[in-house]
């Protein structure tokens, strides 16, 4: 894993009316300069616009940690630049990422979303809860029916991962996040100790129960 994989990043989509492209690029340069003044700044990327009735510009700014990113995001300097930019772009949407898993936990209802998901440890344990039974059941079923037995390890692993990730993304994780919504609160929102402990105990119990069940099935 490279150090870049640990960056905290955010993506912004700006809708810019035609004829304001130059003004937007100048404004974005000022925004980037502002970010450079803060500790932890890594780099800023501005993608070529997607053409349509208006232009959609996508920019990504990277910091080394979520804490450094949030310091700039919530700074008065950035707030003033965003206010000034309202005269240039018609609208914008903002999303921040620190673990790479937030897409499964985000609620896409606001124009600016700070800390889309729960704390990183909750995101990881929720993904394990969804992933573990898929991997074990898939392994047991494929072994029982002799699926891909004659395939090379690299080929079978690729197909297995495609099947697993598809089931996890489109079927299992939506169910997990819905069932654990009371526990998977955004990191910046307080949660009662009792609720936090209850959710953690449920997940721990389910993982232990599944482990016992799969050990019994495999014996």
mmCIF file of C-alpha atoms in Angstrom, residues 132 140 207-219:
data_model
loop_
_atom_site.group_PDB
_atom_site.id
_atom_site.type_symbol
_atom_site.label_atom_id
_atom_site.label_comp_id
_atom_site.label_asym_id
_atom_site.label_seq_id
_atom_site.Cartn_x
_atom_site.Cartn_y
_atom_site.Cartn_z
ATOM 1 C CA UNK A 132 -17.563 -13.029 5.869
ATOM 2 C CA UNK A 140 -18.574 -24.138 0.635
ATOM 3 C CA UNK A 207 -19.559 -12.903 13.783
ATOM 4 C CA UNK A 208 -18.849 -15.441 16.546
ATOM 5 C CA UNK A 209 -22.083 -17.338 15.785
ATOM 6 C CA UNK A 210 -21.232 -17.487 12.076
ATOM 7 C CA UNK A 211 -17.707 -18.697 12.842
ATOM 8 C CA UNK A 212 -19.069 -21.510 15.027
ATOM 9 C CA UNK A 213 -21.644 -22.453 12.381
ATOM 10 C CA UNK A 214 -19.127 -22.534 9.542
ATOM 11 C CA UNK A 215 -16.648 -24.541 11.637
ATOM 12 C CA UNK A 216 -19.407 -27.102 12.241
ATOM 13 C CA UNK A 217 -20.349 -27.228 8.556
ATOM 14 C CA UNK A 218 -16.745 -27.745 7.476
ATOM 15 C CA UNK A 219 -16.099 -30.627 9.881
#
